[in-house]
CSV table of C-alpha atoms in Angstrom, one decimal:
chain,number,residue,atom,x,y,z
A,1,UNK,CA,0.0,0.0,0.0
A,2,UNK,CA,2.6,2.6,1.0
A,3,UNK,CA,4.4,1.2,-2.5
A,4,UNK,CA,1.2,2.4,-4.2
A,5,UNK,CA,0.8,5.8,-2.6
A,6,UNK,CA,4.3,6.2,-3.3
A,7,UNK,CA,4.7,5.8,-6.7
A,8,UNK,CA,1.4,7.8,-7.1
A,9,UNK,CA,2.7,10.7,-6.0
A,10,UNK,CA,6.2,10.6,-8.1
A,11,UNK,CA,3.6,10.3,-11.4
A,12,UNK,CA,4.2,13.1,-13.6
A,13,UNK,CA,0.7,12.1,-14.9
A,14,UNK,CA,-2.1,10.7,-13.3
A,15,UNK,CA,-6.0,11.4,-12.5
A,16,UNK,CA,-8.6,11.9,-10.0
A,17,UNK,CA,-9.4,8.3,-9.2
A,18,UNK,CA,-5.7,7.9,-8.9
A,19,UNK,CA,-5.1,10.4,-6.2
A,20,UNK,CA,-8.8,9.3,-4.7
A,21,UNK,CA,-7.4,5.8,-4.5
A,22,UNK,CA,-4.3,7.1,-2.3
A,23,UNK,CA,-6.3,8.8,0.1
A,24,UNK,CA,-8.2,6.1,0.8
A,25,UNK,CA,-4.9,4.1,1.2
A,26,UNK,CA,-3.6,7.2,3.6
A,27,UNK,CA,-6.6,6.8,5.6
A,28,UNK,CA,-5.4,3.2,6.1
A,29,UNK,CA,-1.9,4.0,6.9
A,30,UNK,CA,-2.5,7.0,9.5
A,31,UNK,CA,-4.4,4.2,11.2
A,32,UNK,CA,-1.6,1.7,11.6
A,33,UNK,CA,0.6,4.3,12.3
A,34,UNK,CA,2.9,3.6,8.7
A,35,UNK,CA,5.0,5.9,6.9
A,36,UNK,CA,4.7,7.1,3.5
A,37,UNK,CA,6.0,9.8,1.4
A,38,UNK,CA,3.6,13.2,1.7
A,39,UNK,CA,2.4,14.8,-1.7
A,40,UNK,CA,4.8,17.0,-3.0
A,41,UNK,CA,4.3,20.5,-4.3
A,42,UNK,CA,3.5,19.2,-8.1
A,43,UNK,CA,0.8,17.6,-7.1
A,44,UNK,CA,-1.1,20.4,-5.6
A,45,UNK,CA,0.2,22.3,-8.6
A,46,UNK,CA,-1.1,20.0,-11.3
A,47,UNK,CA,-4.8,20.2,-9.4
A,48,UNK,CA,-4.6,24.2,-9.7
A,49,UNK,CA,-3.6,23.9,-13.1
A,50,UNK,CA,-6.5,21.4,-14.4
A,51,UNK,CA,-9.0,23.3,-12.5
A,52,UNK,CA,-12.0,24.8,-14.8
A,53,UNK,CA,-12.9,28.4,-15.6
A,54,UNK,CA,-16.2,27.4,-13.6
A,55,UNK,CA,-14.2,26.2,-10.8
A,56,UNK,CA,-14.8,22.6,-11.2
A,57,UNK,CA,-12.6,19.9,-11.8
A,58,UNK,CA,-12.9,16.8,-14.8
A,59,UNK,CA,-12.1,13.6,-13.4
A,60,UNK,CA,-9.6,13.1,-15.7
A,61,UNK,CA,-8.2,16.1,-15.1
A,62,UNK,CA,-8.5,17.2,-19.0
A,63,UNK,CA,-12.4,18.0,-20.6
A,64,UNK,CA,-15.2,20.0,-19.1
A,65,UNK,CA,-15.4,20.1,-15.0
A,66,UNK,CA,-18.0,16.9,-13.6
A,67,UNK,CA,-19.6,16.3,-10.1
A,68,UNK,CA,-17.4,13.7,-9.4
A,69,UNK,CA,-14.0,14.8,-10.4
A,70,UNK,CA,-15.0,18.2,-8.1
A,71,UNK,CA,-15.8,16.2,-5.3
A,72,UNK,CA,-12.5,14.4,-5.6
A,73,UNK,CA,-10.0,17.9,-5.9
A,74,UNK,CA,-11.9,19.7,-3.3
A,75,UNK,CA,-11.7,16.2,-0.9
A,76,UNK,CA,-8.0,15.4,-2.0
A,77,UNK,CA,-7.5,19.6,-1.4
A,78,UNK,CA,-9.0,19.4,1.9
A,79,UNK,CA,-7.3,16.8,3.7
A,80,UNK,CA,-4.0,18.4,3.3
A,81,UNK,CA,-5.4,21.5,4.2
A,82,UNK,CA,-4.8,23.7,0.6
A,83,UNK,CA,-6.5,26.5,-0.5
A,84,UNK,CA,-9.3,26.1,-2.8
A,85,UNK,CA,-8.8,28.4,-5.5
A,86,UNK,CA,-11.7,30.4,-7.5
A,87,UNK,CA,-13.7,29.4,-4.8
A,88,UNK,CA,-16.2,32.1,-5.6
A,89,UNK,CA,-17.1,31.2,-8.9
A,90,UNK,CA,-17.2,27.8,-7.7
A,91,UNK,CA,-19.8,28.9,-5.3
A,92,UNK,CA,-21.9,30.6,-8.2
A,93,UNK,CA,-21.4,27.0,-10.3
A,94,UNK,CA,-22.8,25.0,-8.0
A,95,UNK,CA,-25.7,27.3,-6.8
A,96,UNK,CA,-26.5,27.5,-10.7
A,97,UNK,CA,-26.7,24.2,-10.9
A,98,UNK,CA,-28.8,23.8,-8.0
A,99,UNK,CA,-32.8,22.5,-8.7
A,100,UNK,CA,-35.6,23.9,-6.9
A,101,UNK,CA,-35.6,20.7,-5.0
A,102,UNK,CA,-32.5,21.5,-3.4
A,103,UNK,CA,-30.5,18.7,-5.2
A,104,UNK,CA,-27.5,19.4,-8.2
A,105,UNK,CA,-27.8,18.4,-11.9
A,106,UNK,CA,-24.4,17.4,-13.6
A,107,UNK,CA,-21.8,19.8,-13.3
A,108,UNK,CA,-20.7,21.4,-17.0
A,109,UNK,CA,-18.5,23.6,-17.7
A,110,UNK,CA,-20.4,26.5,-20.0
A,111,UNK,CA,-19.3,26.8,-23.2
A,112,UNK,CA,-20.4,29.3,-25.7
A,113,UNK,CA,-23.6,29.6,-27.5
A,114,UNK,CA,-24.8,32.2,-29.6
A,115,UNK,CA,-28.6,30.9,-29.4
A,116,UNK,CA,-28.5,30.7,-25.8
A,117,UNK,CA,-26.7,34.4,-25.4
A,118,UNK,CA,-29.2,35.7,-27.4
A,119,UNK,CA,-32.1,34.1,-25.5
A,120,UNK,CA,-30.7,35.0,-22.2
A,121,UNK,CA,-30.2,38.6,-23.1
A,122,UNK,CA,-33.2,38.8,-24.5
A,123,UNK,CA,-35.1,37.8,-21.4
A,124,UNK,CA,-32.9,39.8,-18.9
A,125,UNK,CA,-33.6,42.9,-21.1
A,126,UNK,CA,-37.4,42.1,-20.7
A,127,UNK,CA,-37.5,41.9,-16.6
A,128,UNK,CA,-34.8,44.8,-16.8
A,129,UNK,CA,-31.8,42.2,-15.2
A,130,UNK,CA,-28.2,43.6,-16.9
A,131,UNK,CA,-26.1,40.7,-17.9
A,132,UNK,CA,-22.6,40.1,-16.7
A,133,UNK,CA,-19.8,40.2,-18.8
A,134,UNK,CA,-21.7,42.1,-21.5
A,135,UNK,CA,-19.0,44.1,-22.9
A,136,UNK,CA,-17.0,40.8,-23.4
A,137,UNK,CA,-19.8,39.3,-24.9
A,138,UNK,CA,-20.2,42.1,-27.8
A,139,UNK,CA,-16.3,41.6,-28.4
A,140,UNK,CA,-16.5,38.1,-28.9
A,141,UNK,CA,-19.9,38.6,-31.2
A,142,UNK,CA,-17.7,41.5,-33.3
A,143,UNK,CA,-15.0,39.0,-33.2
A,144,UNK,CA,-17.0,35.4,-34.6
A,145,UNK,CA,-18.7,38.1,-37.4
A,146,UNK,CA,-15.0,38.7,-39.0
A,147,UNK,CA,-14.1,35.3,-38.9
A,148,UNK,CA,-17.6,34.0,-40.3
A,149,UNK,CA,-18.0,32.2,-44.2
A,150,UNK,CA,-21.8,33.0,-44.2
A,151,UNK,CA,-22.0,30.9,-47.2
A,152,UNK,CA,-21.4,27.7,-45.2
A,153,UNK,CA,-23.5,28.2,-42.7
A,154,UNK,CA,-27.4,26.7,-42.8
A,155,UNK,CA,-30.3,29.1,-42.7
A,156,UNK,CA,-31.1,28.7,-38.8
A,157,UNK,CA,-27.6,29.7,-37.7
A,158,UNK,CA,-27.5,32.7,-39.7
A,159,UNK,CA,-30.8,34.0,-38.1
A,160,UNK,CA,-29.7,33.3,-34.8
A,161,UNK,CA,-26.4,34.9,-35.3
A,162,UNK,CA,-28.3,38.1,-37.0
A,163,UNK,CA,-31.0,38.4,-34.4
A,164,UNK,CA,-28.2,38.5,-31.9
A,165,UNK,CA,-26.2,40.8,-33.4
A,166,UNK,CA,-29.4,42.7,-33.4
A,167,UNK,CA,-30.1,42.1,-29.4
A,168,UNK,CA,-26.8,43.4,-28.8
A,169,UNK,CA,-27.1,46.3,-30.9
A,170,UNK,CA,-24.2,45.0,-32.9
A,171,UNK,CA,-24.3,46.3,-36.9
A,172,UNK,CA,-25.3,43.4,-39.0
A,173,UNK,CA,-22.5,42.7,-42.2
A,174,UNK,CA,-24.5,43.7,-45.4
A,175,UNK,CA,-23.1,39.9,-46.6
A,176,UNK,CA,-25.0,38.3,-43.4
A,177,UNK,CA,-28.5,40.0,-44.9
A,178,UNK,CA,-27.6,38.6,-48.4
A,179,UNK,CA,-26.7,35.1,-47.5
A,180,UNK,CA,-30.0,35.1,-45.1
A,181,UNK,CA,-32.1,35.9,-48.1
A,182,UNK,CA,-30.2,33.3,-50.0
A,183,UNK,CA,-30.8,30.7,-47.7
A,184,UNK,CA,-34.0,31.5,-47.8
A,185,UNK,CA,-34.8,30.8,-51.1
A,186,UNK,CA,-32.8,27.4,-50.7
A,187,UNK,CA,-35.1,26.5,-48.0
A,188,UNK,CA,-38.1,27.1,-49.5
A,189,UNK,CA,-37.1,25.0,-52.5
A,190,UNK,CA,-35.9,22.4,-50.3
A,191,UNK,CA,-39.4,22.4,-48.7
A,192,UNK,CA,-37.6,22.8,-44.8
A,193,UNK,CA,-39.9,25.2,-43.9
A,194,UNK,CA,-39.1,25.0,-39.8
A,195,UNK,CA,-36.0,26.4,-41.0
A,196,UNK,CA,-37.4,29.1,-43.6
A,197,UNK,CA,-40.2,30.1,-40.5
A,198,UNK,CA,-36.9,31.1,-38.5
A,199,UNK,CA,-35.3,33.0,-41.0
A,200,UNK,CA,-38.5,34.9,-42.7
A,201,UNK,CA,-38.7,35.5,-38.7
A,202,UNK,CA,-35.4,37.2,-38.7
A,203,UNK,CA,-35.9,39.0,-41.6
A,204,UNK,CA,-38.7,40.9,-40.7
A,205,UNK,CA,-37.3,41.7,-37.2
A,206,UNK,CA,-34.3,43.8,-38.8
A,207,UNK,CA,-36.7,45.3,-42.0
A,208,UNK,CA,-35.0,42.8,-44.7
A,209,UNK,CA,-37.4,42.2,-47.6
A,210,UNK,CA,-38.3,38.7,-47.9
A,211,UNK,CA,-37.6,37.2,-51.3
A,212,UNK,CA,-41.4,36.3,-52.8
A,213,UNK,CA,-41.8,33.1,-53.8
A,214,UNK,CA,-44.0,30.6,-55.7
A,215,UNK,CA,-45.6,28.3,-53.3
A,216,UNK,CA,-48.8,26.7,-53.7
A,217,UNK,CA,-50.3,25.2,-50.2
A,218,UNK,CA,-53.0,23.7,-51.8
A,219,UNK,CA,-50.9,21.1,-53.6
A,220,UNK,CA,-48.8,20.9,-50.4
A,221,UNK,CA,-51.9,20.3,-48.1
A,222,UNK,CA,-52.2,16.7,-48.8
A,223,UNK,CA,-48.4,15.7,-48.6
A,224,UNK,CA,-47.5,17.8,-45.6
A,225,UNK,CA,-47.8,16.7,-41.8
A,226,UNK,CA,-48.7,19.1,-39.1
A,227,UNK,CA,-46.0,20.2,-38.2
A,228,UNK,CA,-44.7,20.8,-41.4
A,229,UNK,CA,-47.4,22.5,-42.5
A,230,UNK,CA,-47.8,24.5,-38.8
A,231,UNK,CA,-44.1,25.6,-40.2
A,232,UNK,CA,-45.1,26.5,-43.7
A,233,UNK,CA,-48.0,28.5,-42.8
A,234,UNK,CA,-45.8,30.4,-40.2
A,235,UNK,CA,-43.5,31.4,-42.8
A,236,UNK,CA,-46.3,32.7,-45.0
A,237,UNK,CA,-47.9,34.3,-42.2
A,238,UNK,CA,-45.1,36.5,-41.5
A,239,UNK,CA,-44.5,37.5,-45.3
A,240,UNK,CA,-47.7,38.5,-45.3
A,241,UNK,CA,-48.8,35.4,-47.8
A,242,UNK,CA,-51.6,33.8,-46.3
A,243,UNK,CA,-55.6,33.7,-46.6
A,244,UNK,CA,-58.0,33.3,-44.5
A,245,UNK,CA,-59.5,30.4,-46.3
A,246,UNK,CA,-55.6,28.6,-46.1
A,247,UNK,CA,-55.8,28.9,-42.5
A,248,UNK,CA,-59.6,27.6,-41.9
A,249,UNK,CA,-58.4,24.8,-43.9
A,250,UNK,CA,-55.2,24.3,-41.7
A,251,UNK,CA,-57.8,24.1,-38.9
A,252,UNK,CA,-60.5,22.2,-39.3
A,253,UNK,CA,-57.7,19.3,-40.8
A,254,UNK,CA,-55.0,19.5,-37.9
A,255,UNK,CA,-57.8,20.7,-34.9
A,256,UNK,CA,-57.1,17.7,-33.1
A,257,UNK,CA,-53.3,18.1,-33.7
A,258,UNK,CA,-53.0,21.7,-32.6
A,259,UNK,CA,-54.6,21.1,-29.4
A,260,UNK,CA,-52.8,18.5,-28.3
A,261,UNK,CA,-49.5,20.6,-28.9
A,262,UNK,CA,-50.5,24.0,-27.2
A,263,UNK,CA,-48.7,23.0,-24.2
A,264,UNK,CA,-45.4,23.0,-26.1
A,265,UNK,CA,-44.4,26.8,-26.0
A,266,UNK,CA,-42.4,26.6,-29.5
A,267,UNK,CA,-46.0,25.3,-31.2
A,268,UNK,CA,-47.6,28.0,-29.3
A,269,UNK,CA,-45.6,30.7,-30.6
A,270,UNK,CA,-45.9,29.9,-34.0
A,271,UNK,CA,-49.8,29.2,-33.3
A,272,UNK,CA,-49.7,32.9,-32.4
A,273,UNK,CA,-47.9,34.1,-35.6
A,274,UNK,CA,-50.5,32.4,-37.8
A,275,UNK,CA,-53.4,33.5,-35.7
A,276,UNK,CA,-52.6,37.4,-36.1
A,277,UNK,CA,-54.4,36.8,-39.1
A,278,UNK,CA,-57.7,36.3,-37.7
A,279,UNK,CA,-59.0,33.1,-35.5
A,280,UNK,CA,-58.7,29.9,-37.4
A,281,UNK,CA,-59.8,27.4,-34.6
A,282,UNK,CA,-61.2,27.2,-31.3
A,283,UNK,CA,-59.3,27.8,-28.8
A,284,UNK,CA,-57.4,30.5,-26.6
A,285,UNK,CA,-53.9,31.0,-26.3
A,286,UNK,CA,-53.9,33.9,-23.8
A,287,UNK,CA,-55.5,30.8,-21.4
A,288,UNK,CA,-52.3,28.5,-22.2
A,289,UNK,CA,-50.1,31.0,-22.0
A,290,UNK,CA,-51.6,32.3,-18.9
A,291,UNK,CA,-51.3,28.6,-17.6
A,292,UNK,CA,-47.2,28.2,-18.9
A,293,UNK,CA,-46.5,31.6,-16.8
A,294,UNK,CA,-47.9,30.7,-13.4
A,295,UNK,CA,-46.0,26.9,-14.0
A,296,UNK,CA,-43.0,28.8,-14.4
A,297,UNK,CA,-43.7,31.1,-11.9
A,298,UNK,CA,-44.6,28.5,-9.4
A,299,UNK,CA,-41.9,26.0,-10.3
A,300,UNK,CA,-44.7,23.2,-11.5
A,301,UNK,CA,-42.6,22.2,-14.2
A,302,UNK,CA,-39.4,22.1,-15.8
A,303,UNK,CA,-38.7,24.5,-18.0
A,304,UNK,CA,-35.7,25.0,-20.7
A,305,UNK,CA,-34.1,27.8,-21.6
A,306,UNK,CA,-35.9,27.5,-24.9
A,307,UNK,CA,-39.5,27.1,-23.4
A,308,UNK,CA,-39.1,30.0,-21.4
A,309,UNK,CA,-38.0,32.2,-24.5
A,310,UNK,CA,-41.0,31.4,-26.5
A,311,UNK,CA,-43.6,31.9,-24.0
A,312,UNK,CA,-41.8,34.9,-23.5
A,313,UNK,CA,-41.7,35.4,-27.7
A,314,UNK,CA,-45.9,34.6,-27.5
A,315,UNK,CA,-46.9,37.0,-24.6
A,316,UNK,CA,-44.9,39.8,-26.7
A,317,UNK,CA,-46.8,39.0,-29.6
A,318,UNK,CA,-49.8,38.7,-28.1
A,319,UNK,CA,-49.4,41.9,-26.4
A,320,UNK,CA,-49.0,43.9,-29.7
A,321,UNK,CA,-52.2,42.7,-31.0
């Protein structure tokens, strides 16, 4: 045992379990009185090195920080009486991370994403919260624009990146507004209108024209699914491109359909673009979206990031009615 705690500790490389294992082993040997070597001074400095940006550690020591590989550093850490280091933003990990139940998801370190900095800003500039780190955030937006081949990108991630830009006030690159209306046009000919809904979206939030095109519904009526169709009519609806016959079609055929989706706020937002246009079936989406506020409020459910943005994205619209 003292062999293996030993040669642990002269390792150059090693992981969590590995120095977990040793403890254990220590715990052991402090109890039959036995000597071993202590850890030296590299150990302790290859845990401050691997630690995460969030304060956590992998188990591995290399990748994105984990419950288990935290517990280990900050147990390994606190038997030989070291300083935990970035113990504040530790703090703030964990007590993100917390549930409403009182118990922890899985520890991740955050990484980067444009959708979600856009939907987060978004919502904190609605209740009035400021945002930290905002002024980094623009620079890295100003800095992924000049490094961007728009041409590569699909139509979604172009409108995401756009209505950001646009959320933080960030001038949008006349190429961005060509390749959107571009993409457009591919979409619609490729018939992936979830896709084409986002991006006509997009377009009429920063004034770009969107590109009229030749689409008959009624031959896609009979070959399109709800969903598909929810998304097609969406698209329409916001160029503008719809009749109130299309839509009294729509919902006497999918009636069934759209009500067993209404508690699904990314249904319910489109639901809400199409019925600016007049009310094409029975029902009332101020009551479901009444009902998604007062679960969020009242922590009845669950809700993603995403949810919570398009309830958000329906009460707006509904408001401007």
């Amino acid at each position: 045992m003292v062999k293996y705690v030993n040669e642990t500790f002269s390792k150059t490389k090693l992981d969590l379990f590995e120095l977990n294992t040793s403890l254990e082993i220590i715990d052991l040997l402090n109890y039959y009185k036995l000597d071993y070597n202590k850890p030296p001074d590299k150990i302790f400095s290859l845990l401050y090195a691997n630690q995460n940006n969030d304060g956590g550690w992998n188990a591995a020591l290399e990748g994105p920080s984990d419950e288990q590989g935290t517990y280990l550093a900050l147990k390994f850490l606190e038997h030989f009486n070291k300083d935990v280091r970035k113990s504040k933003i530790l703090k703030e990990m964990l007590e993100d991370h917390q549930g409403i139940d009182g118990g922890y998801s899985k520890i991740i370190q955050k990484e980067f994403s444009i959708e979600s900095t856009n939907m987060v800003k978004q919502i904190s500039d609605y209740y009035g919260y400021k945002t930290k780190n905002e002024k980094e955030t623009k620079d890295l937006l100003k800095l992924i624009i000049r490094k961007i081949n728009w041409d590569i990108l699909d139509g979604k991630t172009i409108a995401h990146i756009i209505e950001t830009l646009k959320t933080y006030n960030i001038k949008i690159p006349e190429e961005a507004i060509e390749s959107i209306q571009n993409k457009y046009k591919d979409l619609i000919k490729n018939k992936n209108y979830e896709h084409a809904l986002y991006v006509s979206y997009v377009m009429k939030l920063i004034n770009v024209g969107i590109p009229k095109l030749k689409i008959n519904i009624q031959d896609n009526l009979n070959n399109l699914n709800f969903k598909d169709h929810l998304f097609l009519l969406g698209t329409l609806s916001i160029s503008q491109r719809i009749s109130q016959k299309d839509i009294k079609i729509f919902g006497e055929k999918f009636q069934k359909d759209i009500k067993n989706n209404l508690n699904d706020p990314y249904i319910m937002w489109i639901l809400t673009i199409i019925s600016q246009n007049g009310n094409y079936v029975d029902i009332n989406i101020n009551d479901h979206l009444n009902r998604s506020i007062e679960s969020i409020k009242n922590n009845k459910e669950t809700f993603h990031l995403r949810d919570f943005y398009y309830v958000l994205k329906t009460y707006q619209l509904l408001n401007k009615r």
